[in-house]
Amino acid sequence: MNTQATQSPQFYLTAPAQCPYLEAERERKVFTHLVGPRAAEMNDLLTQGGFRRSQNIAYRPACENCRACVSVRIVAGEFDLTRSFRRTLSHNRDLVGTERPAIATDEQYDLFRTYLDSRHQRGGMADMTVDDYAVMVEETHVETRVIEYRVASGRLDEEGELIAVALSDVMMDGLSMVYSFFNPAHERRSLGSFMILDHVMRARNLGLPYVYLGYWVKGSKKMDYKKRFQPQEHLTGHGWERALADED
């Protein structure tokens, strides 16, 4: 009996909606479900093909008139640690990053709420409850980890202050940063950049070649920070190609 139809993923297309990055554009997404015994394999293949994961959904832009979203991955083994990045590492040398299972906690949610209320009051996640957060973290059929970053307490029996969290997938060829957040009060630490640097080092230690950052959006200033992490590759119509830091 031919079972190919039941094993192949089914893809769907969303209705047009306002683009969250470019005011003049309307976005559409193509998506599929990541479930069952092949979920991890499919997540690897789809991420390499420009998809991102949210819970048990893999999606990518499918906009009719815009191609501004470009998938980005850092080449971890050749990463260039600039003077600015060395300063960021120095400012955070007192942090301890601990990898944990994908299980949500109230402490994480409190930090998540602080981050949203400061940085994304009008975003699509602004109204997320503690239950919504738990679903975001725990609803996964792939190898997912939560990395908690705490200020070292100096005592073995006491955990330090939680100031940043990253939700990441472990794939065959790299680490995919699904979502990260931090305490905005620690602006000097550049915690967003620090977590990316930490993932580059973790990928190297695991012998994995890439760190997937999601999309760089041409024309969106809040996405320009991703171009700082060099060398990196962008997914084009010809596959993954090396990109330049000043590409626009």
CSV table of C-alpha atoms in Angstrom, one decimal:
chain,number,residue,atom,x,y,z
A,1,MET,CA,0.0,0.0,0.0
A,2,ASN,CA,1.3,3.5,-0.9
A,3,THR,CA,1.6,5.5,2.4
A,4,GLN,CA,3.5,8.5,0.8
A,5,ALA,CA,0.5,10.8,1.1
A,6,THR,CA,0.1,10.3,4.8
A,7,GLN,CA,3.9,10.7,5.5
A,8,SER,CA,4.4,13.9,3.4
A,9,PRO,CA,3.7,17.3,5.2
A,10,GLN,CA,0.7,19.3,4.1
A,11,PHE,CA,1.3,23.0,3.5
A,12,TYR,CA,-1.2,25.8,4.0
A,13,LEU,CA,-1.2,29.5,3.2
A,14,THR,CA,-2.4,32.3,5.5
A,15,ALA,CA,-4.6,35.2,4.5
A,16,PRO,CA,-2.9,38.5,3.9
A,17,ALA,CA,-2.2,40.6,7.0
A,18,GLN,CA,-0.3,43.8,7.9
A,19,CYS,CA,3.5,43.2,7.9
A,20,PRO,CA,5.0,43.8,11.4
A,21,TYR,CA,8.3,45.0,9.9
A,22,LEU,CA,7.4,47.1,6.8
A,23,GLU,CA,4.4,49.4,7.1
A,24,ALA,CA,3.7,49.5,3.4
A,25,GLU,CA,3.6,45.8,2.9
A,26,ARG,CA,1.1,42.9,3.5
A,27,GLU,CA,2.5,39.6,4.6
A,28,ARG,CA,1.4,36.0,3.9
A,29,LYS,CA,3.0,32.8,5.2
A,30,VAL,CA,3.1,29.2,4.1
A,31,PHE,CA,3.1,26.8,7.0
A,32,THR,CA,3.0,23.1,8.0
A,33,HIS,CA,2.7,21.1,11.2
A,34,LEU,CA,5.7,19.6,12.9
A,35,VAL,CA,4.3,16.5,14.5
A,36,GLY,CA,5.0,12.8,14.7
A,37,PRO,CA,8.2,10.7,14.6
A,38,ARG,CA,9.7,12.7,11.7
A,39,ALA,CA,9.2,16.1,13.2
A,40,ALA,CA,12.9,16.7,14.0
A,41,GLU,CA,14.0,15.5,10.6
A,42,MET,CA,11.4,17.8,8.9
A,43,ASN,CA,12.4,20.7,11.2
A,44,ASP,CA,16.0,20.3,10.0
A,45,LEU,CA,15.1,20.2,6.3
A,46,LEU,CA,12.6,23.1,6.5
A,47,THR,CA,15.0,25.3,8.6
A,48,GLN,CA,17.7,24.7,6.0
A,49,GLY,CA,15.1,25.8,3.4
A,50,GLY,CA,14.2,29.1,5.1
A,51,PHE,CA,11.4,28.1,7.5
A,52,ARG,CA,11.2,29.0,11.2
A,53,ARG,CA,9.5,27.1,14.0
A,54,SER,CA,6.8,28.4,16.3
A,55,GLN,CA,5.5,25.7,18.7
A,56,ASN,CA,4.6,22.8,16.4
A,57,ILE,CA,4.3,25.0,13.3
A,58,ALA,CA,7.0,25.6,10.6
A,59,TYR,CA,6.5,28.7,8.5
A,60,ARG,CA,8.1,31.0,6.1
A,61,PRO,CA,7.1,34.2,4.3
A,62,ALA,CA,5.1,33.8,1.0
A,63,CYS,CA,4.4,37.4,0.2
A,64,GLU,CA,3.1,38.3,-3.2
A,65,ASN,CA,5.0,41.5,-3.9
A,66,CYS,CA,7.9,41.5,-1.4
A,67,ARG,CA,11.1,39.5,-0.8
A,68,ALA,CA,12.5,41.6,2.0
A,69,CYS,CA,12.7,38.7,4.5
A,70,VAL,CA,16.0,36.8,4.1
A,71,SER,CA,17.0,33.8,6.1
A,72,VAL,CA,20.3,34.3,7.9
A,73,ARG,CA,22.8,31.8,9.5
A,74,ILE,CA,26.2,32.5,11.1
A,75,VAL,CA,29.1,30.4,10.1
A,76,ALA,CA,30.2,29.5,13.6
A,77,GLY,CA,33.6,28.0,12.9
A,78,GLU,CA,34.8,31.1,11.1
A,79,PHE,CA,33.1,33.7,13.4
A,80,ASP,CA,34.9,37.0,13.6
A,81,LEU,CA,35.1,38.2,17.3
A,82,THR,CA,35.3,42.0,16.8
A,83,ARG,CA,36.5,44.4,19.4
A,84,SER,CA,32.8,45.3,20.1
A,85,PHE,CA,31.9,41.7,20.6
A,86,ARG,CA,34.9,41.2,23.0
A,87,ARG,CA,33.6,44.1,25.0
A,88,THR,CA,30.1,42.5,25.2
A,89,LEU,CA,31.7,39.3,26.4
A,90,SER,CA,33.6,41.2,29.0
A,91,HIS,CA,30.6,43.0,30.3
A,92,ASN,CA,28.9,39.6,30.8
A,93,ARG,CA,31.7,37.6,32.2
A,94,ASP,CA,29.8,37.3,35.5
A,95,LEU,CA,26.9,35.5,33.8
A,96,VAL,CA,26.3,31.7,33.9
A,97,GLY,CA,24.3,30.1,31.1
A,98,THR,CA,22.5,26.9,32.1
A,99,GLU,CA,20.8,24.6,29.5
A,100,ARG,CA,17.5,23.2,30.7
A,101,PRO,CA,14.7,21.1,29.2
A,102,ALA,CA,11.9,23.0,27.4
A,103,ILE,CA,9.8,23.6,30.5
A,104,ALA,CA,8.3,27.0,31.3
A,105,THR,CA,8.6,28.5,34.8
A,106,ASP,CA,6.9,31.4,36.5
A,107,GLU,CA,10.3,33.1,36.9
A,108,GLN,CA,10.9,32.9,33.1
A,109,TYR,CA,7.4,34.3,32.5
A,110,ASP,CA,8.0,37.3,34.8
A,111,LEU,CA,11.1,38.2,32.9
A,112,PHE,CA,9.3,37.6,29.6
A,113,ARG,CA,6.5,40.0,30.7
A,114,THR,CA,9.0,42.6,31.8
A,115,TYR,CA,10.7,42.4,28.3
A,116,LEU,CA,7.4,42.6,26.4
A,117,ASP,CA,6.1,45.5,28.5
A,118,SER,CA,9.3,47.4,27.8
A,119,ARG,CA,10.1,46.6,24.2
A,120,HIS,CA,6.9,45.2,22.5
A,121,GLN,CA,3.9,46.8,24.1
A,122,ARG,CA,2.0,46.8,20.7
A,123,GLY,CA,3.4,43.6,19.3
A,124,GLY,CA,1.5,40.4,18.5
A,125,MET,CA,2.8,38.8,21.8
A,126,ALA,CA,1.8,41.7,24.1
A,127,ASP,CA,-1.2,39.9,25.5
A,128,MET,CA,0.4,36.5,26.1
A,129,THR,CA,-0.6,35.0,29.5
A,130,VAL,CA,1.5,32.6,31.5
A,131,ASP,CA,-0.4,29.7,29.9
A,132,ASP,CA,0.4,31.1,26.4
A,133,TYR,CA,4.1,31.3,27.4
A,134,ALA,CA,4.1,27.7,28.6
A,135,VAL,CA,2.7,26.6,25.2
A,136,MET,CA,5.3,28.6,23.4
A,137,VAL,CA,8.1,26.8,25.3
A,138,GLU,CA,6.7,23.4,25.8
A,139,GLU,CA,4.7,22.7,22.6
A,140,THR,CA,7.6,21.2,20.6
A,141,HIS,CA,8.2,17.9,18.9
A,142,VAL,CA,11.9,18.5,18.2
A,143,GLU,CA,15.0,18.8,20.4
A,144,THR,CA,14.4,22.1,22.1
A,145,ARG,CA,16.3,23.6,25.0
A,146,VAL,CA,15.8,26.7,27.3
A,147,ILE,CA,19.1,28.4,28.2
A,148,GLU,CA,18.8,30.6,31.3
A,149,TYR,CA,21.4,33.3,31.9
A,150,ARG,CA,21.9,34.3,35.5
A,151,VAL,CA,24.3,36.6,37.4
A,152,ALA,CA,26.7,34.4,39.3
A,153,SER,CA,25.7,34.4,43.0
A,154,GLY,CA,29.0,33.2,44.4
A,155,ARG,CA,27.2,30.5,46.4
A,156,LEU,CA,26.7,26.9,45.3
A,157,ASP,CA,23.4,26.7,47.1
A,158,GLU,CA,21.9,29.8,45.6
A,159,GLU,CA,20.9,30.8,42.0
A,160,GLY,CA,21.6,34.3,40.9
A,161,GLU,CA,19.2,36.7,39.2
A,162,LEU,CA,17.7,35.5,36.0
A,163,ILE,CA,18.3,38.3,33.4
A,164,ALA,CA,18.0,36.6,30.0
A,165,VAL,CA,16.5,33.5,28.4
A,166,ALA,CA,16.9,31.8,25.0
A,167,LEU,CA,14.6,29.1,23.5
A,168,SER,CA,16.7,27.2,21.0
A,169,ASP,CA,16.4,24.1,18.8
A,170,VAL,CA,19.3,21.6,18.4
A,171,MET,CA,19.6,20.5,14.8
A,172,MET,CA,21.9,18.3,12.8
A,173,ASP,CA,23.8,21.2,11.4
A,174,GLY,CA,23.4,23.9,14.0
A,175,LEU,CA,21.5,25.7,16.7
A,176,SER,CA,18.3,27.6,15.7
A,177,MET,CA,17.5,30.6,18.0
A,178,VAL,CA,13.7,30.4,18.2
A,179,TYR,CA,13.1,33.2,20.6
A,180,SER,CA,15.0,35.2,23.2
A,181,PHE,CA,14.3,37.8,25.8
A,182,PHE,CA,16.0,39.7,28.6
A,183,ASN,CA,15.8,42.3,31.3
A,184,PRO,CA,15.9,45.7,29.5
A,185,ALA,CA,17.3,47.4,32.7
A,186,HIS,CA,20.7,45.8,31.9
A,187,GLU,CA,21.2,47.9,28.7
A,188,ARG,CA,25.0,48.1,29.1
A,189,ARG,CA,25.3,44.3,28.8
A,190,SER,CA,23.9,44.2,25.3
A,191,LEU,CA,22.2,40.9,26.3
A,192,GLY,CA,20.6,40.2,22.9
A,193,SER,CA,24.0,40.2,21.2
A,194,PHE,CA,25.6,38.3,24.1
A,195,MET,CA,23.1,35.5,23.7
A,196,ILE,CA,24.0,35.2,20.0
A,197,LEU,CA,27.7,35.1,20.9
A,198,ASP,CA,27.0,32.5,23.4
A,199,HIS,CA,25.2,30.4,20.9
A,200,VAL,CA,28.1,30.7,18.5
A,201,MET,CA,30.4,29.3,21.2
A,202,ARG,CA,27.9,26.5,22.0
A,203,ALA,CA,27.7,25.5,18.4
A,204,ARG,CA,31.5,25.4,18.1
A,205,ASN,CA,31.7,23.2,21.2
A,206,LEU,CA,29.1,20.8,19.8
A,207,GLY,CA,30.9,20.7,16.4
A,208,LEU,CA,27.9,22.3,14.7
A,209,PRO,CA,28.7,24.6,11.7
A,210,TYR,CA,25.8,27.1,12.0
A,211,VAL,CA,23.7,29.3,14.2
A,212,TYR,CA,20.3,30.2,12.6
A,213,LEU,CA,19.1,33.7,13.4
A,214,GLY,CA,15.8,33.7,11.5
A,215,TYR,CA,15.1,36.6,9.1
A,216,TRP,CA,16.9,39.7,8.3
A,217,VAL,CA,14.4,42.1,6.8
A,218,LYS,CA,15.7,44.6,4.2
A,219,GLY,CA,14.5,48.0,5.1
A,220,SER,CA,13.7,47.3,8.8
A,221,LYS,CA,16.2,49.1,11.0
A,222,LYS,CA,15.4,46.9,14.0
A,223,MET,CA,16.7,43.9,12.1
A,224,ASP,CA,20.0,45.5,11.0
A,225,TYR,CA,21.8,44.1,14.1
A,226,LYS,CA,21.9,40.7,12.6
A,227,LYS,CA,24.3,41.8,9.9
A,228,ARG,CA,27.0,42.4,12.5
A,229,PHE,CA,27.6,38.7,13.1
A,230,GLN,CA,30.1,37.8,10.4
A,231,PRO,CA,30.7,35.7,8.5
A,232,GLN,CA,27.2,34.8,7.7
A,233,GLU,CA,25.2,33.2,4.9
A,234,HIS,CA,21.9,34.3,3.3
A,235,LEU,CA,19.4,32.0,1.6
A,236,THR,CA,19.0,33.0,-2.0
A,237,GLY,CA,17.3,31.6,-5.0
A,238,HIS,CA,20.6,29.8,-5.6
A,239,GLY,CA,20.9,28.3,-2.1
A,240,TRP,CA,22.9,29.5,0.9
A,241,GLU,CA,25.5,32.2,-0.2
A,242,ARG,CA,28.1,34.1,1.8
A,243,ALA,CA,26.8,37.7,2.5
A,244,LEU,CA,28.7,40.9,3.2
A,245,ALA,CA,28.4,43.0,6.4
A,246,ASP,CA,27.4,46.1,4.4
A,247,GLU,CA,24.8,44.3,2.2
A,248,ASP,CA,21.6,46.2,1.8
